Coordinates of C-alpha atoms and ligand atoms in Angstrom, one line a residue:
X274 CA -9.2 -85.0 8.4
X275 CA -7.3 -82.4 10.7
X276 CA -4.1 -83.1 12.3
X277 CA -2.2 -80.4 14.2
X278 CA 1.5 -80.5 15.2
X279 CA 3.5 -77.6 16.5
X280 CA 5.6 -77.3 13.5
X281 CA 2.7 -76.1 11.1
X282 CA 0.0 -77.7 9.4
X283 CA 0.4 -81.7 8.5
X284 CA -2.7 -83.5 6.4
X285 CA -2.3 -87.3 5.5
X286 CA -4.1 -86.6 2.1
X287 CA -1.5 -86.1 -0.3
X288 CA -3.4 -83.7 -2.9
X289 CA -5.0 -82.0 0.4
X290 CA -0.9 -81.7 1.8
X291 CA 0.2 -80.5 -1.6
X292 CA -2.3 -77.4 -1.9
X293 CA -2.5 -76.7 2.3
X294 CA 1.6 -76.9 1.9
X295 CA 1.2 -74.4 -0.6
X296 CA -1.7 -72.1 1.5
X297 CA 1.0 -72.3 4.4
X298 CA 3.6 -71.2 2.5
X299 CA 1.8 -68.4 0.9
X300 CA 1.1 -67.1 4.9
X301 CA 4.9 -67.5 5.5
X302 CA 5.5 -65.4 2.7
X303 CA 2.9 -62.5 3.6
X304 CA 4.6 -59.3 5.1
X305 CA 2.0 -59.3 7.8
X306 CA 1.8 -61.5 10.8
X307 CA -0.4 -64.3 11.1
X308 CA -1.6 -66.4 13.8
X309 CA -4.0 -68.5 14.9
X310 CA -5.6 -69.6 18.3
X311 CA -7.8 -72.6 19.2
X312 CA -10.5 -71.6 21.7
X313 CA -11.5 -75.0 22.1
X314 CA -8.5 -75.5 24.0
X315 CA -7.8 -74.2 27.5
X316 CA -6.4 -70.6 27.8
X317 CA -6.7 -69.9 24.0
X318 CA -2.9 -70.6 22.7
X319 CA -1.5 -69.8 19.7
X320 CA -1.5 -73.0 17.5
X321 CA -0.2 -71.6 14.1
X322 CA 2.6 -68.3 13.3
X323 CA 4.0 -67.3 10.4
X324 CA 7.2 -66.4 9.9
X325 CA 6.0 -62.6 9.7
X326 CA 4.9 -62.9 12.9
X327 CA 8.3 -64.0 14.2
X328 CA 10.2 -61.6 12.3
X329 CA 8.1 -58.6 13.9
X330 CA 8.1 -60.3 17.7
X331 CA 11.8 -61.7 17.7
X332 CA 10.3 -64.6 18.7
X333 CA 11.3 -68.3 17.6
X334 CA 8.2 -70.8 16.7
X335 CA 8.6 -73.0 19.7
X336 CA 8.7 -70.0 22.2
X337 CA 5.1 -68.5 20.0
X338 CA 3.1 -72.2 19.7
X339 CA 0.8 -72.9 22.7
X340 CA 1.2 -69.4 24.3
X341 CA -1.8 -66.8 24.7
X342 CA -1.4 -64.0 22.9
X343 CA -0.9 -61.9 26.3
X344 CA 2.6 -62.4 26.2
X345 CA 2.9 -59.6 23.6
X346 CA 1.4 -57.3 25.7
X347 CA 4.3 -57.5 28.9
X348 CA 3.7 -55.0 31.2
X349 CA 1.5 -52.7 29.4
X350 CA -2.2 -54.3 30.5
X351 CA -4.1 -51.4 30.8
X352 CA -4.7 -50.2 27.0
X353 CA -8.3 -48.8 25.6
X354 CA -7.7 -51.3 22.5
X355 CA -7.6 -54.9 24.5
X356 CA -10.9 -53.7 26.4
X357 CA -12.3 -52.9 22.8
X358 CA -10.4 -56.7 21.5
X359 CA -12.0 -58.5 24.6
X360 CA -15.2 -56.9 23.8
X361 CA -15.2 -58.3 20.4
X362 CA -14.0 -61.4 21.1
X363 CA -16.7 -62.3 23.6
X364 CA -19.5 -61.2 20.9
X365 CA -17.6 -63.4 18.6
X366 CA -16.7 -60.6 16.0
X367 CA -14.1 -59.5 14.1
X368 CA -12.4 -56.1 15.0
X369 CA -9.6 -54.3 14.3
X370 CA -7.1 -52.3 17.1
X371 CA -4.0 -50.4 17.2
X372 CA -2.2 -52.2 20.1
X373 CA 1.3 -51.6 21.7
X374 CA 2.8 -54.5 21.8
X375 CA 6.6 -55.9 23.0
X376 CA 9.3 -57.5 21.2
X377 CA 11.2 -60.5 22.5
X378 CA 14.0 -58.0 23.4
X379 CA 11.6 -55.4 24.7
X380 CA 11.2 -53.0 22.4
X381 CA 7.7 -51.5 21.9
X382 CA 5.6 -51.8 18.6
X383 CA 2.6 -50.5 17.4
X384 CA 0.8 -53.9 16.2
X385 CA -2.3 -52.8 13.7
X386 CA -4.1 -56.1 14.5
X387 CA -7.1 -57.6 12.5
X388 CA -9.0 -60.2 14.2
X389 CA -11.5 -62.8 12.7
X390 CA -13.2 -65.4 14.3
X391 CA -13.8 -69.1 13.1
X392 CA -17.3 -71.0 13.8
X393 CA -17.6 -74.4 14.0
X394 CA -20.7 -76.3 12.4
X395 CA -22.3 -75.9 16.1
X396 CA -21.6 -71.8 15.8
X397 CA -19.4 -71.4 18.6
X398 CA -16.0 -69.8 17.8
X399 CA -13.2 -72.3 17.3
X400 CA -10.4 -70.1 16.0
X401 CA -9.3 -66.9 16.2
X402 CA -7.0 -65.8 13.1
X403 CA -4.9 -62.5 14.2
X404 CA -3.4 -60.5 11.2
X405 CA -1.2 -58.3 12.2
X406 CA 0.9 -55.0 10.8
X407 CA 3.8 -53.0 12.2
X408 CA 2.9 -50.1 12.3
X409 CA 5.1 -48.1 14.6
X410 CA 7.3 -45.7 11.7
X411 CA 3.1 -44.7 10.4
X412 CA 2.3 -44.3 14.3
X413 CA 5.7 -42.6 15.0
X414 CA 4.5 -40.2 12.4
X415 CA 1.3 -39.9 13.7
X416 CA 2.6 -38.9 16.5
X417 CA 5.4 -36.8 15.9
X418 CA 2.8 -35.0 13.3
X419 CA 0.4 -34.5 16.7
X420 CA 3.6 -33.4 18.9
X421 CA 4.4 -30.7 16.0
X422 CA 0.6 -29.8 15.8
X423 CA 1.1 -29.2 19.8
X424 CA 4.3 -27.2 19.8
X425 CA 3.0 -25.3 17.0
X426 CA 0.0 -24.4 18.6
X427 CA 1.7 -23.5 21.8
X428 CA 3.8 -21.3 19.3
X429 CA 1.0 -19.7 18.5
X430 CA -0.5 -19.0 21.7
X431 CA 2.8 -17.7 22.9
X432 CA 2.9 -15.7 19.6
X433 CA -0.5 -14.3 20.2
X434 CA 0.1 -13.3 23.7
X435 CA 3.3 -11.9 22.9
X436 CA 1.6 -9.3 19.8
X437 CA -1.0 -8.6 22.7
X438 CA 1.7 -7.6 24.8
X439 CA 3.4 -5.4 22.5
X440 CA 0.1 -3.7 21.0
X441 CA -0.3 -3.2 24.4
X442 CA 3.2 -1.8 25.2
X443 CA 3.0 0.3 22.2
X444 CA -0.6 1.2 23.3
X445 CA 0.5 2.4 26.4
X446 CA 3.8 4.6 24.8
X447 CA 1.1 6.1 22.6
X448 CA -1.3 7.5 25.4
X449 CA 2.0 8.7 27.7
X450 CA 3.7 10.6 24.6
X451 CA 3.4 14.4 25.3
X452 CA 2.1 15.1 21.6
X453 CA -1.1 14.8 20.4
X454 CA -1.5 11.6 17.7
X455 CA -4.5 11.3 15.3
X456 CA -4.9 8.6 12.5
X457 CA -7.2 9.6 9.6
X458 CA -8.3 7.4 6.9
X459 CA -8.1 8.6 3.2
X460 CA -11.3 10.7 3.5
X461 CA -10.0 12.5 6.1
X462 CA -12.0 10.9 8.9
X463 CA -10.4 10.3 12.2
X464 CA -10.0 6.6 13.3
X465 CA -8.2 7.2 16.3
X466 CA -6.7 9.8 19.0
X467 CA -4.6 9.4 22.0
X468 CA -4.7 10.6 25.5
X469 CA -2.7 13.9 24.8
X470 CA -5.1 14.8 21.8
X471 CA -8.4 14.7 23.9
X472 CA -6.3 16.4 26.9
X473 CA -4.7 19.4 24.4
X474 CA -7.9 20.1 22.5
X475 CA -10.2 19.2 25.3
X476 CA -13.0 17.0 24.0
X477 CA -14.0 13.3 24.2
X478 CA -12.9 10.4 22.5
X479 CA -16.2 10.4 21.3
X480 CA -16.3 13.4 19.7
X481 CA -13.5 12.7 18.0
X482 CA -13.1 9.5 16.4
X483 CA -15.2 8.4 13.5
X484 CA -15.7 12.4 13.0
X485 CA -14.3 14.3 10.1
X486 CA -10.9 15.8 10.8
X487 CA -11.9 19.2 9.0
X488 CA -15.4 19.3 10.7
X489 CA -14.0 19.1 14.4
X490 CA -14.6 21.6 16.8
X491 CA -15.6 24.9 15.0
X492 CA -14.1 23.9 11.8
X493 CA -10.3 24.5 13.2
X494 CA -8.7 22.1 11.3
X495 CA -10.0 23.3 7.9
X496 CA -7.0 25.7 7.4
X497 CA -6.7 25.5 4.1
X498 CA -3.1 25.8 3.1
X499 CA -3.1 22.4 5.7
X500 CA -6.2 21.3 4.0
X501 CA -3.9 21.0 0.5
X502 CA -0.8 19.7 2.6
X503 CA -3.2 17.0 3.8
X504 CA -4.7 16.1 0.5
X505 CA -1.1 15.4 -0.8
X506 CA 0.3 13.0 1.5
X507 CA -1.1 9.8 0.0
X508 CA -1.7 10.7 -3.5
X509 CA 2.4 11.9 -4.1
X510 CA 3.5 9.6 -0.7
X511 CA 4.7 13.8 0.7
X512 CA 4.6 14.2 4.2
X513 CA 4.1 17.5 6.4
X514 CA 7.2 18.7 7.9
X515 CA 6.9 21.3 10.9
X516 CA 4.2 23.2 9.7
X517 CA 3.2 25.8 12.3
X518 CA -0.3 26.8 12.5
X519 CA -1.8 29.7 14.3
X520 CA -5.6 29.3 14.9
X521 CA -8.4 30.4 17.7
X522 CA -9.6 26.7 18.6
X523 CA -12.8 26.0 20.2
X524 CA -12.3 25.3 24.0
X525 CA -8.4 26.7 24.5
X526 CA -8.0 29.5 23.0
X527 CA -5.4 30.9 20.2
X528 CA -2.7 28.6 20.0
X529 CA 0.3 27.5 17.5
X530 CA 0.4 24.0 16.7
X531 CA 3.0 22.3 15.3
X532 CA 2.1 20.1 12.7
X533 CA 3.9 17.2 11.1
X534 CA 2.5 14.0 9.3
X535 CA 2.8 11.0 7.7
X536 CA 1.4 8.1 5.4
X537 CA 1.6 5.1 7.3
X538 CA 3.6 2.5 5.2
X539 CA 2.2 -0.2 6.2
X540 CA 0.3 -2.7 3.5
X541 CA -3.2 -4.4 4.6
X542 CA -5.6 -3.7 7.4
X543 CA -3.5 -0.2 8.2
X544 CA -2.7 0.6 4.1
X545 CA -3.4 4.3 3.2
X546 CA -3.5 6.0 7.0
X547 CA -2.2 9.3 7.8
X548 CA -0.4 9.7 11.4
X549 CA -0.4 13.5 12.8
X550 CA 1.7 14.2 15.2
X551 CA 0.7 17.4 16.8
X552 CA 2.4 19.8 19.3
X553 CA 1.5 23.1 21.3
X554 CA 4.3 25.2 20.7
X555 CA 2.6 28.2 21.6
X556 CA 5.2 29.2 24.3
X557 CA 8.0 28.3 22.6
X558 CA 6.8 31.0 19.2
X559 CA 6.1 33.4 22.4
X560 CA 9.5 33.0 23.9
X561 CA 11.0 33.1 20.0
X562 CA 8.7 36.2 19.9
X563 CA 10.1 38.0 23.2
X564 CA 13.9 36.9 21.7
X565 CA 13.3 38.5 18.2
X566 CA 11.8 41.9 20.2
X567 CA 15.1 41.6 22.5
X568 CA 17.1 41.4 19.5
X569 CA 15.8 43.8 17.7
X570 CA 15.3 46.8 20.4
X571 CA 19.0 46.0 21.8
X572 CA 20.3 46.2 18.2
X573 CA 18.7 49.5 17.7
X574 CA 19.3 50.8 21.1
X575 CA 23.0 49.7 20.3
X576 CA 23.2 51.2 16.8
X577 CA 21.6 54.9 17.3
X578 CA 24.7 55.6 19.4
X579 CA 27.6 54.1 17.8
X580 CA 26.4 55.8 14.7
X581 CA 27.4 58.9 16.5
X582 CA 30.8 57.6 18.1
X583 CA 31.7 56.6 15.2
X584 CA 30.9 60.1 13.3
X585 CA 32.7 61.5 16.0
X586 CA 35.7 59.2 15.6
X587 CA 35.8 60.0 12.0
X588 CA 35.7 63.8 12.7
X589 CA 38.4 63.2 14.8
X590 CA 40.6 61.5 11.9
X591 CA 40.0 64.0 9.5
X592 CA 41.2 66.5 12.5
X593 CA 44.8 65.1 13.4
X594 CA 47.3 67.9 13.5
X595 CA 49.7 67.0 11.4
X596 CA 52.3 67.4 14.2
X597 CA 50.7 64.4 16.0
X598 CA 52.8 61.2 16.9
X599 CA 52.5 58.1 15.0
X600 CA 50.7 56.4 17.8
X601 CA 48.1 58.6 18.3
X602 CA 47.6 58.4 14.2
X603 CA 47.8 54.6 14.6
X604 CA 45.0 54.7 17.9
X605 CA 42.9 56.6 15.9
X606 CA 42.9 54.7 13.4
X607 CA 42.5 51.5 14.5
X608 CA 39.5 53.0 16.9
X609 CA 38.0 53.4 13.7
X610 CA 38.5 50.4 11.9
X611 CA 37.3 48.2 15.0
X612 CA 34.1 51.0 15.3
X613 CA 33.4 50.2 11.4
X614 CA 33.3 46.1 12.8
X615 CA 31.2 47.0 15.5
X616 CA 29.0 48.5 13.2
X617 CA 28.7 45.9 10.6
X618 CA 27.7 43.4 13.5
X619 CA 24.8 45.7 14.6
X620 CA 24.2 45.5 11.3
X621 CA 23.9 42.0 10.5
X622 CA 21.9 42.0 13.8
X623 CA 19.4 44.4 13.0
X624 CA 19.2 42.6 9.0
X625 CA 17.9 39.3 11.1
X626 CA 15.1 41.0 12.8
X627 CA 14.2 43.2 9.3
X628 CA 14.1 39.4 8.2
X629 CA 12.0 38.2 11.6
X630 CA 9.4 40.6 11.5
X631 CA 9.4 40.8 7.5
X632 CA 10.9 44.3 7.1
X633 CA 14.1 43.8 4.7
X634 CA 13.4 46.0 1.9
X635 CA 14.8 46.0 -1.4
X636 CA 16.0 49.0 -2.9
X637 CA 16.1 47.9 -6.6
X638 CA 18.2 50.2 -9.1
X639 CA 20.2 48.4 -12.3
X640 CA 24.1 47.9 -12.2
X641 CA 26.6 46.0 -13.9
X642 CA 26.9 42.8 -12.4
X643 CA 30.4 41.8 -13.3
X644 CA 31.6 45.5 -12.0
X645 CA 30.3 45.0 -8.8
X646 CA 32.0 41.6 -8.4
X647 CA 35.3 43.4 -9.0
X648 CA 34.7 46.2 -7.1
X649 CA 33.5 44.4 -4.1
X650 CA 36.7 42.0 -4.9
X651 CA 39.3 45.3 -4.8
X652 CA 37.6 46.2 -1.5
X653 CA 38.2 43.0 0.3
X654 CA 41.3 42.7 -1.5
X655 CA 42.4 46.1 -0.5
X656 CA 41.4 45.4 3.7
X657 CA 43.2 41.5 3.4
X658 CA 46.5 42.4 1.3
X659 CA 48.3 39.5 2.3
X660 CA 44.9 37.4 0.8
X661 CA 44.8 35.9 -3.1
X662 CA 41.2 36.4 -4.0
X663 CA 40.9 35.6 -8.4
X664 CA 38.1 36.0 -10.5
X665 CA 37.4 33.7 -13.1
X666 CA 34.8 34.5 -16.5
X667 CA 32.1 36.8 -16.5
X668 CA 28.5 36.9 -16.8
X669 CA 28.0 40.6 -18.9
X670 CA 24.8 41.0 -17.2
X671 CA 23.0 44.0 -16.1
X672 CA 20.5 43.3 -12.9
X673 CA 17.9 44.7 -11.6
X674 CA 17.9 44.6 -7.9
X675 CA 19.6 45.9 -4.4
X676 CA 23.0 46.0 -5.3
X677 CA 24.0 47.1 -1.4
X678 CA 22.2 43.5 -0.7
X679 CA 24.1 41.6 -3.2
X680 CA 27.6 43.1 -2.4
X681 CA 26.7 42.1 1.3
X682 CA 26.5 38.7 0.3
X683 CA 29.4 38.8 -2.1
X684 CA 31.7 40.5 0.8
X685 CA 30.2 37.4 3.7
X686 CA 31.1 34.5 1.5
X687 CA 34.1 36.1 0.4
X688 CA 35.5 36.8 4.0
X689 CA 33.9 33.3 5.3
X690 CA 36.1 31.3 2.5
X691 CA 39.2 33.6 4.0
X692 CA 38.2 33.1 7.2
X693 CA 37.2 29.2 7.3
X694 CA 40.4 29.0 4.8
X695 CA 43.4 29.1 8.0
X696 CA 46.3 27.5 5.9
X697 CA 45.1 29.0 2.7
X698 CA 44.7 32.3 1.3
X699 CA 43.4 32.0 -1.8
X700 CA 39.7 32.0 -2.5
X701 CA 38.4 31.4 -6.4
X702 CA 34.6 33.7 -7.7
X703 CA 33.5 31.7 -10.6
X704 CA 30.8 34.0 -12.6
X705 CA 28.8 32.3 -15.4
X706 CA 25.0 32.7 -17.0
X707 CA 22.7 29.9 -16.9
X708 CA 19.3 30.4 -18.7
X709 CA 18.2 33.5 -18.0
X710 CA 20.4 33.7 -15.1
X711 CA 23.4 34.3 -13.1
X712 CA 25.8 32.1 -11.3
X713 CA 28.5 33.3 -8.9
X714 CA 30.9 30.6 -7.0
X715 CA 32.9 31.0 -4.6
X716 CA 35.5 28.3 -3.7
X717 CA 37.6 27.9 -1.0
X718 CA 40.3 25.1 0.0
X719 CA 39.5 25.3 3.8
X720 CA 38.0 23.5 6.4
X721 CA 34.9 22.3 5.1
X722 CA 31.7 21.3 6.2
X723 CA 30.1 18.2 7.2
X724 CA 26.9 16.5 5.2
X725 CA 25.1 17.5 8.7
X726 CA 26.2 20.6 8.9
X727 CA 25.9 21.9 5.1
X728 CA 21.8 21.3 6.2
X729 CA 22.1 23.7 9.3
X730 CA 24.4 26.2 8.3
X731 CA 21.6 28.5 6.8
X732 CA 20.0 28.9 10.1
X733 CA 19.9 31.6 12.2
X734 CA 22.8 31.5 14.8
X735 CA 24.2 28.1 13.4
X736 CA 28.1 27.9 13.9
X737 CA 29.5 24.3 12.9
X738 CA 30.3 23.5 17.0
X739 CA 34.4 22.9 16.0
X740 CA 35.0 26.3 14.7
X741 CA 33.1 27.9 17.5
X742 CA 36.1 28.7 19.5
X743 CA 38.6 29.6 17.2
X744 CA 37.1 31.8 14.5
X745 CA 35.3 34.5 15.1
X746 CA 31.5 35.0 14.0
X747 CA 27.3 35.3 15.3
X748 CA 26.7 32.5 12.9
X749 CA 23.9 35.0 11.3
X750 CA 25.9 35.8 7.8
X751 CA 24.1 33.1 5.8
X752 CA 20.9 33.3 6.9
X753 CA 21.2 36.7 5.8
X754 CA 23.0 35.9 2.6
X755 CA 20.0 33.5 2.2
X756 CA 17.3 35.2 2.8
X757 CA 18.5 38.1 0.4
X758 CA 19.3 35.7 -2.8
X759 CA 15.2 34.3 -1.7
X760 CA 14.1 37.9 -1.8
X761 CA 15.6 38.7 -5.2
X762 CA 14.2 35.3 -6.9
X763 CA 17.6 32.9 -6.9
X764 CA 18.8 30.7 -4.2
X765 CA 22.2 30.1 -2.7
X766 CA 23.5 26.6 -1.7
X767 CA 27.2 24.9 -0.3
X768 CA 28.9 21.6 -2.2
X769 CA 31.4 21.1 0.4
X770 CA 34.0 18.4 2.2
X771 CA 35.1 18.7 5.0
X772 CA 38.9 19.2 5.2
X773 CA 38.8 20.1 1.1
X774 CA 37.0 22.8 1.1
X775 CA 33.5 24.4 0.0
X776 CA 32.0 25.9 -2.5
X777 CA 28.9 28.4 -2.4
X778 CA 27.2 29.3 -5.5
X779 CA 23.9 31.4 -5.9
X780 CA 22.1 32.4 -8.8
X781 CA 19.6 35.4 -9.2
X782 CA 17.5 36.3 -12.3
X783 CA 18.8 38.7 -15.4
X784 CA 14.8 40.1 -15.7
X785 CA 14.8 40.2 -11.7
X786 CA 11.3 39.4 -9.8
Ligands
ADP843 P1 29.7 33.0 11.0 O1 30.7 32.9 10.0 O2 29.6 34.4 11.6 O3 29.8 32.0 12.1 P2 27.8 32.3 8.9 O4 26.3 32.4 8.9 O5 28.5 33.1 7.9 O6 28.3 32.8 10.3 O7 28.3 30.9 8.8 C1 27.7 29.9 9.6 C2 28.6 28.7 9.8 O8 28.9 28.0 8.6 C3 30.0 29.2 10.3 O9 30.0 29.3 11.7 C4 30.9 28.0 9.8 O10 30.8 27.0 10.8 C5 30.2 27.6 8.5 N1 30.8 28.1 7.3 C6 30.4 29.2 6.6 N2 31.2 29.4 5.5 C7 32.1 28.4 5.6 C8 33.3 28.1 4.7 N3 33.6 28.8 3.6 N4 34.0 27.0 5.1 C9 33.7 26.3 6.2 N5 32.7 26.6 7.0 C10 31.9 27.6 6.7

């Protein structure tokens, strides 16, 4: 027979005690909370807790025993889960619910409750036995995981909107930049133009994109030393650099285009994609044009009659009584000297526009290389007296080529090392053979020249911007000098410091072209 007390279970049966002391001590050992209500008696109160279930309320026994469960609940009455518990405890089945529930001291818990019902022999529910988990660290993780799931996919959202809004910042650069921009695929087909492209060449996006580069308008892309260019980019990773094409295209007319393009390095989706970037510089090679004509017809215009002051002046030279003053010797003199400058400025001036429009001529004859190094050495020697200019080895070679041309380049790197050379006068020509050709150097201990600057210096009117002002010069000597080594087959480069020095060398060809 049952006996109840609030303390636990009690039975008079002594074998019955032993074994239902030993079933209640087995539920005060479980890690999970356990109770048990008595519906047969008003209100439902608890008439049986483990000490589980105290542990995870903070409860004591006597403050549990004869209480409704509600009390667990405190405040928090309007949860999905009790409607679902009261739902299963009026059809008198078991559920299970994920509750929040209160401590003694207040704190929340997530209670994982299981709930079972007891029948009696009539089939109405007696008991209620509650087992109960807490869960809160699971449930904390739960929902910190759901919190991180929702930051991350605000992350994204932002992310996303953010890449929209720089494709379509970059977007809108593209269509404002004032050059035209195509992307081709590897076969050459065009995947996309900007606004400037369909402006320039006038035709539709349309008509363009999807379309093979080399087929477009009447063929005008199919140039063929661009066609090769083109080919190269992705198969040796090259790139086109300022490449000016001239070409009658369909709709505007003859224009040059500046051309320069690139493999896209980008891996994926946009992996092997060529980038042109394309530019009318049509008035710009006209205004180049009109410069060069300039040039040219002022140097001639120039030349034709300083030739004849200067015959004159040398007439009069040779015609000095011998009775004249000093002075007068001395003006004369020096009238001739600066005449012979004048001259060899006109000079250099007329060599850039022989090189412009593709007139410098070479007059090839065979001489003795090494004796036109020394001879063009006792001549600048012989104008610079107070200058140290010393030739080291020898290259016993006889060329074949214009030997006024190479003297002019011996003489301008010669007089530049002097010049650029302000607290030194001494200036070192190196000669050696290499292979089947030979090498000149000539090495100064001046000023210098800047990485940048050795890259520029070979260009037309280049003068490094310090030395502007204090040495004279047109900043046209090595583009000659350049230009002239080209012509013969050898090439001419600087190795300088700056504030060391520099040191240009050329080679040219024994056999010659
Ligand atoms: P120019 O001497 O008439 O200016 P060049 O074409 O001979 O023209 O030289 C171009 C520029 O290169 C010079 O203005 C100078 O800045 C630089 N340069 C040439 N030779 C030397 C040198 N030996 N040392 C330092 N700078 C030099």
């Amino acid at each position: 027979m049952k006996n109840f007390n609030p303390n636990g279970i009690s039975f008079t049966n002594d074998g019955l005690q032993t074994d239902l002391e030993l079933i209640k001590r087995a539920l005060d050992s479980s890690i999970s909370g356990i109770i048990i209500t008595d519906n047969q008696q008003p209100d439902n109160p608890i008439i049986y807790c483990n000490k589980a279930f105290e542990n995870m309320t903070g409860y004591g026994h006597s403050e549990i025993i004869g209480h409704n469960c509600r009390f667990l609940q405190a405040k928090d009455k309007g949860q999905e889960s009790i409607d679902v518990l009261r739902k299963a405890i009026k059809k008198g089945e078991p559920c299970m619910v994920e509750i929040r529930n209160y401590k003694k001291n207040g704190d929340l818990f997530w209670n994982e409750l299981y709930l079972s019902t007891v029948k009696n022999s009539e089939g109405k529910i007696s008991h209620f036995i509650g087992v109960q988990n807490d869960v809160s660290k699971r449930k904390q993780t739960d929902l910190d995981l759901i919190q991180h799931q929702e930051t991350m996919e605000k992350k994204i959202v932002e992310r996303t909107n953010s890449i929209k809004e720089s494709e379509e910042y970059l977007a809108s650069i593209i269509q404002t930049v004032k050059q035209s921009l195509v992307v081709l695929d590897k076969n050459m087909q065009i995947l996309s133009v900007n606004k400037h492209f369909l402006q320039t060449f006038k035709v539709s996006a349309n008509e363009s994109e999807g379309k093979s580069f080399y087929e477009l308008g009447n063929g005008q892309w199919n140039i063929p030393h661009l066609k090769e260019m083109l080919e190269k980019i992705l198969p040796t990773n090259s790139q086109i650099e300022d490449l000016v094409v001239e070409h009658d295209f369909l709709h505007i007319g003859k224009k040059f285009m500046l051309i320069n393009g690139y493999r896209i390095k980008l891996e994926g989706n946009y992996k092997d994609r060529i980038l042109l970037v394309i530019e009318d510089v049509t008035d710009r090679m006209e205004l180049e044009r009109r410069k060069d004509d300039f040039l040219s017809i002022a140097s001639h215009e120039l030349k034709t009659p300083l030739t004849t002051v200067k015959g004159y002046m040398q007439m009069i030279q040779r015609m000095i009584p011998e009775n004249s003053s000093d002075k007068f010797k001395s003006i004369v003199g020096k009238t001739v000297f600066y005449l012979g400058r004048l001259n060899n400025l006109i000079n250099e001036l007329l060599d850039v526009s022989k090189i412009q429009t593709g007139k410098l001529e070479i007059y090839r004859n065979e001489f003795d290389f090494d004796k036109m190094i020394a001879e063009t050495v006792e001549g600048m020697q012989m104008a610079r007296l107070n200058c140290q200019i010393t030739v080291e080895g020898a290259t016993k070679a006889m060329l074949s080529g214009d030997e006024s041309h190479i003297i002019q380049v011996v003489n301008n790197l010669l007089s530049n090392g002097l010049k650029y050379s302000p607290d030194n006068d001494h200036v070192l020509i190196q000669l050696s053979r290499v292979s089947t050709f030979v090498k000149v150097s000539v090495i100064d201990n001046g000023i210098g020249i800047s990485q940048d600057d050795q890259k520029k210096i070979f260009d037309r009117f280049f003068r490094v911007g310090e030395v502007q002002k204090i040495f004279p010069g047109m900043g046209v000597g090595l583009y000659v000098c350049a230009e002239i080594i080209k012509n013969h087959g050898g090439s001419l480069w600087v190795e300088s410091e700056k504030g060391k020095g520099s040191n240009f060398s050329f080679t040219l060809p024994i056999e010659g072209l």
